[in-house]
């Protein structure tokens, strides 16, 4: 993994240590099943886009990527020791709802160096169904000529009205990388954003079917 694909001020060694923490420690409270990791491009500029339903989504995904992974994270997380650690492992803080291009330009530099940048297009946590998507992911991909890698996550959000879960199961499905439409101006950006949302919605539906089929197979095995 090339340290050139990390933002200025980040440490390659700290980045790898952070991914080790994600794989070995952050996963401990969960039963994680990962599908489609062979679809992750090992080189070249990639904008990873994922649905977002829990604070656990980013830390878990960070350790699943077999290369350097720079995520856009809300600026509120960059305080105190945690903020120092996030910067050292190469993560970028963004202020939601504010027209600040600085973090986006930092992400473009990572992509143009051949790196991978992770974005949650919904902008904030929701039901994880991508009911809406902001333009940042599409803008990054178009500005850097990067591929877009859709990722669907299920299981990180605790169902409403339920208590603490014991070893909840989480399923993650990586989709096929796509190239966004290249229309110009605002119209082209809106079309590209719609393409990102469509890919994610279809991938979430595919993951839901996959999980349902595996649950059926498990139930049949227990009855056999």
Tab-separated table of N, CA and C in Angstrom, residues 39-134:
chain	number	residue	atom	x	y	z
A	39	UNK	N	-14.261	-7.852	-5.682
A	39	UNK	CA	-14.656	-6.766	-6.584
A	39	UNK	C	-13.943	-5.448	-6.273
A	40	UNK	N	-13.244	-5.372	-5.159
A	40	UNK	CA	-12.564	-4.132	-4.774
A	40	UNK	C	-11.327	-3.932	-5.645
A	41	UNK	N	-11.254	-2.856	-6.431
A	41	UNK	CA	-10.044	-2.605	-7.209
A	41	UNK	C	-8.843	-2.425	-6.288
A	42	UNK	N	-7.766	-3.125	-6.577
A	42	UNK	CA	-6.574	-3.041	-5.723
A	42	UNK	C	-5.726	-1.826	-6.013
A	43	UNK	N	-5.902	-1.224	-7.167
A	43	UNK	CA	-5.134	-0.033	-7.520
A	43	UNK	C	-6.053	0.954	-8.235
A	44	UNK	N	-5.579	2.173	-8.386
A	44	UNK	CA	-6.311	3.184	-9.130
A	44	UNK	C	-7.297	3.945	-8.264
A	45	UNK	N	-7.727	5.126	-8.754
A	45	UNK	CA	-8.634	5.969	-7.978
A	45	UNK	C	-10.029	5.355	-7.853
A	46	UNK	N	-10.538	5.303	-6.621
A	46	UNK	CA	-11.848	4.709	-6.335
A	46	UNK	C	-12.578	5.567	-5.305
A	47	UNK	N	-13.826	5.879	-5.592
A	47	UNK	CA	-14.712	6.493	-4.602
A	47	UNK	C	-15.650	5.404	-4.100
A	48	UNK	N	-15.467	4.997	-2.853
A	48	UNK	CA	-16.335	3.996	-2.234
A	48	UNK	C	-17.565	4.710	-1.692
A	49	UNK	N	-18.759	4.233	-2.046
A	49	UNK	CA	-19.995	4.830	-1.550
A	49	UNK	C	-20.792	3.758	-0.816
A	50	UNK	N	-21.267	4.082	0.374
A	50	UNK	CA	-21.977	3.104	1.198
A	50	UNK	C	-23.199	3.741	1.840
A	51	UNK	N	-24.216	2.920	2.100
A	51	UNK	CA	-25.353	3.399	2.883
A	51	UNK	C	-24.919	3.567	4.337
A	52	UNK	N	-25.694	4.339	5.090
A	52	UNK	CA	-25.227	4.740	6.420
A	52	UNK	C	-26.380	4.674	7.412
A	53	UNK	N	-26.271	3.768	8.389
A	53	UNK	CA	-27.336	3.641	9.386
A	53	UNK	C	-26.816	3.599	10.815
A	54	UNK	N	-25.500	3.606	11.009
A	54	UNK	CA	-24.941	3.494	12.356
A	54	UNK	C	-23.532	4.072	12.396
A	55	UNK	N	-23.124	4.509	13.587
A	55	UNK	CA	-21.760	4.991	13.780
A	55	UNK	C	-20.732	3.904	13.489
A	56	UNK	N	-21.153	2.632	13.546
A	56	UNK	CA	-20.219	1.520	13.343
A	56	UNK	C	-19.862	1.313	11.878
A	57	UNK	N	-20.646	1.863	10.952
A	57	UNK	CA	-20.427	1.592	9.529
A	57	UNK	C	-19.013	1.937	9.086
A	58	UNK	N	-18.593	3.172	9.351
A	58	UNK	CA	-17.276	3.612	8.895
A	58	UNK	C	-16.124	2.831	9.499
A	59	UNK	N	-16.064	2.722	10.849
A	59	UNK	CA	-14.963	1.963	11.440
A	59	UNK	C	-14.888	0.515	10.967
A	60	UNK	N	-16.033	-0.112	10.750
A	60	UNK	CA	-16.012	-1.498	10.274
A	60	UNK	C	-15.522	-1.585	8.835
A	61	UNK	N	-16.040	-0.711	7.971
A	61	UNK	CA	-15.628	-0.734	6.563
A	61	UNK	C	-14.146	-0.420	6.411
A	62	UNK	N	-13.645	0.475	7.239
A	62	UNK	CA	-12.237	0.893	7.166
A	62	UNK	C	-11.298	-0.310	7.214
A	63	UNK	N	-11.612	-1.297	8.022
A	63	UNK	CA	-10.748	-2.466	8.145
A	63	UNK	C	-10.988	-3.539	7.108
A	64	UNK	N	-12.061	-3.406	6.326
A	64	UNK	CA	-12.365	-4.418	5.310
A	64	UNK	C	-11.665	-4.157	3.987
A	65	UNK	N	-11.124	-2.950	3.816
A	65	UNK	CA	-10.531	-2.563	2.537
A	65	UNK	C	-9.073	-3.026	2.496
A	66	UNK	N	-8.690	-3.831	1.496
A	66	UNK	CA	-7.312	-4.355	1.425
A	66	UNK	C	-6.327	-3.364	0.795
A	67	UNK	N	-6.489	-2.082	1.100
A	67	UNK	CA	-5.607	-1.034	0.612
A	67	UNK	C	-5.850	0.189	1.480
A	68	UNK	N	-5.071	1.238	1.297
A	68	UNK	CA	-5.316	2.458	2.054
A	68	UNK	C	-6.730	2.956	1.791
A	69	UNK	N	-7.398	3.411	2.856
A	69	UNK	CA	-8.784	3.872	2.728
A	69	UNK	C	-8.947	5.177	3.495
A	70	UNK	N	-9.299	6.238	2.786
A	70	UNK	CA	-9.489	7.561	3.384
A	70	UNK	C	-10.985	7.866	3.384
A	71	UNK	N	-11.574	8.012	4.566
A	71	UNK	CA	-13.005	8.280	4.660
A	71	UNK	C	-13.262	9.742	5.000
A	72	UNK	N	-14.356	10.280	4.459
A	72	UNK	CA	-14.835	11.604	4.853
A	72	UNK	C	-15.711	11.422	6.087
A	73	UNK	N	-15.335	12.086	7.190
A	73	UNK	CA	-15.981	11.911	8.482
A	73	UNK	C	-16.425	13.277	8.997
A	74	UNK	N	-17.571	13.307	9.686
A	74	UNK	CA	-18.059	14.598	10.179
A	74	UNK	C	-17.025	15.260	11.087
A	75	UNK	N	-16.907	16.577	10.931
A	75	UNK	CA	-15.868	17.339	11.618
A	75	UNK	C	-15.969	17.234	13.140
A	76	UNK	N	-17.169	17.005	13.657
A	76	UNK	CA	-17.352	16.928	15.107
A	76	UNK	C	-16.525	15.815	15.752
A	77	UNK	N	-16.137	14.808	14.963
A	77	UNK	CA	-15.341	13.707	15.502
A	77	UNK	C	-13.881	14.083	15.692
A	78	UNK	N	-13.451	15.206	15.094
A	78	UNK	CA	-12.037	15.569	15.105
A	78	UNK	C	-11.713	16.484	16.288
A	79	UNK	N	-11.936	15.944	17.485
A	79	UNK	CA	-11.643	16.682	18.704
A	79	UNK	C	-10.777	15.830	19.622
A	80	UNK	N	-9.862	16.470	20.324
A	80	UNK	CA	-9.062	15.780	21.310
A	80	UNK	C	-8.218	14.659	20.728
A	81	UNK	N	-7.923	13.638	21.546
A	81	UNK	CA	-7.087	12.520	21.100
A	81	UNK	C	-7.666	11.777	19.904
A	82	UNK	N	-9.002	11.624	19.861
A	82	UNK	CA	-9.608	10.936	18.718
A	82	UNK	C	-9.351	11.705	17.432
A	83	UNK	N	-9.467	13.028	17.475
A	83	UNK	CA	-9.208	13.842	16.290
A	83	UNK	C	-7.779	13.681	15.806
A	84	UNK	N	-6.825	13.686	16.754
A	84	UNK	CA	-5.419	13.485	16.383
A	84	UNK	C	-5.237	12.133	15.709
A	85	UNK	N	-5.855	11.091	16.281
A	85	UNK	CA	-5.709	9.751	15.728
A	85	UNK	C	-6.320	9.665	14.327
A	86	UNK	N	-7.507	10.247	14.150
A	86	UNK	CA	-8.158	10.199	12.838
A	86	UNK	C	-7.303	10.882	11.775
A	87	UNK	N	-6.706	12.017	12.122
A	87	UNK	CA	-5.840	12.705	11.151
A	87	UNK	C	-4.606	11.870	10.823
A	88	UNK	N	-4.020	11.254	11.837
A	88	UNK	CA	-2.799	10.477	11.626
A	88	UNK	C	-3.055	9.231	10.788
A	89	UNK	N	-4.257	8.665	10.857
A	89	UNK	CA	-4.562	7.496	10.025
A	89	UNK	C	-5.127	7.907	8.664
A	90	UNK	N	-5.186	9.225	8.417
A	90	UNK	CA	-5.508	9.690	7.079
A	90	UNK	C	-6.957	9.977	6.783
A	91	UNK	N	-7.775	10.184	7.806
A	91	UNK	CA	-9.180	10.486	7.564
A	91	UNK	C	-9.373	12.000	7.425
A	92	UNK	N	-10.434	12.412	6.742
A	92	UNK	CA	-10.668	13.816	6.415
A	92	UNK	C	-11.976	14.278	7.050
A	93	UNK	N	-11.918	15.399	7.771
A	93	UNK	CA	-13.108	15.947	8.413
A	93	UNK	C	-13.897	16.850	7.473
A	94	UNK	N	-15.226	16.713	7.496
A	94	UNK	CA	-16.099	17.553	6.671
A	94	UNK	C	-17.181	18.167	7.561
A	95	UNK	N	-17.523	19.422	7.266
A	95	UNK	CA	-18.595	20.110	7.990
A	95	UNK	C	-19.882	19.968	7.193
A	96	UNK	N	-20.835	19.265	7.768
A	96	UNK	CA	-22.089	19.018	7.061
A	96	UNK	C	-22.886	20.312	6.927
A	97	UNK	N	-23.434	20.514	5.725
A	97	UNK	CA	-24.283	21.666	5.495
A	97	UNK	C	-23.541	22.969	5.266
A	98	UNK	N	-22.206	22.913	5.216
A	98	UNK	CA	-21.428	24.121	4.980
A	98	UNK	C	-20.672	24.011	3.652
A	99	UNK	N	-20.627	25.099	2.878
A	99	UNK	CA	-19.954	25.070	1.562
A	99	UNK	C	-18.447	25.158	1.688
A	100	UNK	N	-17.821	24.129	2.227
A	100	UNK	CA	-16.368	24.121	2.434
A	100	UNK	C	-15.742	23.132	1.455
A	101	UNK	N	-15.018	23.638	0.461
A	101	UNK	CA	-14.420	22.788	-0.566
A	101	UNK	C	-13.065	22.222	-0.144
A	102	UNK	N	-12.509	22.721	0.970
A	102	UNK	CA	-11.173	22.288	1.380
A	102	UNK	C	-11.072	20.771	1.548
A	103	UNK	N	-11.989	20.129	2.302
A	103	UNK	CA	-11.873	18.673	2.439
A	103	UNK	C	-12.094	17.936	1.123
A	104	UNK	N	-12.971	18.462	0.267
A	104	UNK	CA	-13.197	17.811	-1.021
A	104	UNK	C	-11.944	17.887	-1.892
A	105	UNK	N	-11.263	19.021	-1.857
A	105	UNK	CA	-10.039	19.155	-2.644
A	105	UNK	C	-8.937	18.245	-2.098
A	106	UNK	N	-8.889	18.081	-0.761
A	106	UNK	CA	-7.929	17.142	-0.176
A	106	UNK	C	-8.241	15.723	-0.635
A	107	UNK	N	-9.533	15.374	-0.717
A	107	UNK	CA	-9.928	14.042	-1.175
A	107	UNK	C	-9.592	13.851	-2.648
A	108	UNK	N	-9.751	14.913	-3.460
A	108	UNK	CA	-9.403	14.829	-4.880
A	108	UNK	C	-7.906	14.557	-5.046
A	109	UNK	N	-7.086	15.183	-4.215
A	109	UNK	CA	-5.643	14.932	-4.301
A	109	UNK	C	-5.323	13.467	-4.001
A	110	UNK	N	-6.018	12.895	-3.022
A	110	UNK	CA	-5.830	11.474	-2.715
A	110	UNK	C	-6.212	10.624	-3.924
A	111	UNK	N	-7.326	10.941	-4.540
A	111	UNK	CA	-7.809	10.159	-5.683
A	111	UNK	C	-6.867	10.300	-6.881
A	112	UNK	N	-6.398	11.499	-7.132
A	112	UNK	CA	-5.508	11.704	-8.278
A	112	UNK	C	-4.146	11.043	-8.077
A	113	UNK	N	-3.828	10.725	-6.818
A	113	UNK	CA	-2.613	9.948	-6.533
A	113	UNK	C	-2.871	8.446	-6.636
A	114	UNK	N	-4.104	8.087	-7.006
A	114	UNK	CA	-4.453	6.672	-7.159
A	114	UNK	C	-5.059	6.050	-5.927
A	115	UNK	N	-5.583	6.877	-5.001
A	115	UNK	CA	-6.101	6.368	-3.736
A	115	UNK	C	-7.576	6.043	-3.748
A	116	UNK	N	-8.052	5.607	-2.585
A	116	UNK	CA	-9.469	5.264	-2.377
A	116	UNK	C	-10.039	6.182	-1.315
A	117	UNK	N	-11.191	6.786	-1.617
A	117	UNK	CA	-11.879	7.669	-0.681
A	117	UNK	C	-13.277	7.124	-0.425
A	118	UNK	N	-13.636	6.969	0.851
A	118	UNK	CA	-14.951	6.465	1.224
A	118	UNK	C	-15.904	7.586	1.591
A	119	UNK	N	-17.130	7.510	1.061
A	119	UNK	CA	-18.142	8.544	1.278
A	119	UNK	C	-19.481	7.882	1.604
A	120	UNK	N	-20.218	8.484	2.522
A	120	UNK	CA	-21.605	8.079	2.780
A	120	UNK	C	-22.493	9.134	2.126
A	121	UNK	N	-23.051	8.853	0.931
A	121	UNK	CA	-23.759	9.889	0.163
A	121	UNK	C	-24.970	10.483	0.866
A	122	UNK	N	-25.547	9.742	1.845
A	122	UNK	CA	-26.706	10.286	2.556
A	122	UNK	C	-26.319	11.468	3.438
A	123	UNK	N	-25.028	11.569	3.787
A	123	UNK	CA	-24.559	12.705	4.561
A	123	UNK	C	-24.719	12.551	6.056
A	124	UNK	N	-25.642	11.726	6.502
A	124	UNK	CA	-25.857	11.487	7.913
A	124	UNK	C	-26.509	10.128	8.075
A	125	UNK	N	-26.584	9.651	9.312
A	125	UNK	CA	-27.173	8.327	9.534
A	125	UNK	C	-28.674	8.364	9.314
A	126	UNK	N	-29.211	7.272	8.748
A	126	UNK	CA	-30.648	7.143	8.539
A	126	UNK	C	-31.046	5.691	8.672
A	127	UNK	N	-32.021	5.287	7.861
A	127	UNK	CA	-32.471	3.897	7.884
A	127	UNK	C	-31.577	2.989	7.057
A	128	UNK	N	-30.609	3.579	6.340
A	128	UNK	CA	-29.714	2.766	5.527
A	128	UNK	C	-30.299	2.375	4.189
A	129	UNK	N	-31.384	3.077	3.765
A	129	UNK	CA	-32.016	2.727	2.491
A	129	UNK	C	-31.709	3.736	1.387
A	130	UNK	N	-30.840	4.701	1.664
A	130	UNK	CA	-30.422	5.736	0.693
A	130	UNK	C	-31.634	6.446	0.096
A	131	UNK	N	-32.507	6.934	0.984
A	131	UNK	CA	-33.697	7.647	0.524
A	131	UNK	C	-33.318	8.930	-0.204
A	132	UNK	N	-32.156	9.487	0.095
A	132	UNK	CA	-31.657	10.644	-0.650
A	132	UNK	C	-30.136	10.561	-0.677
A	133	UNK	N	-29.540	11.284	-1.596
A	133	UNK	CA	-28.079	11.266	-1.723
A	133	UNK	C	-27.593	12.666	-2.068
A	134	UNK	N	-26.522	13.093	-1.412
A	134	UNK	CA	-25.931	14.377	-1.717
A	134	UNK	C	-24.933	14.230	-2.872
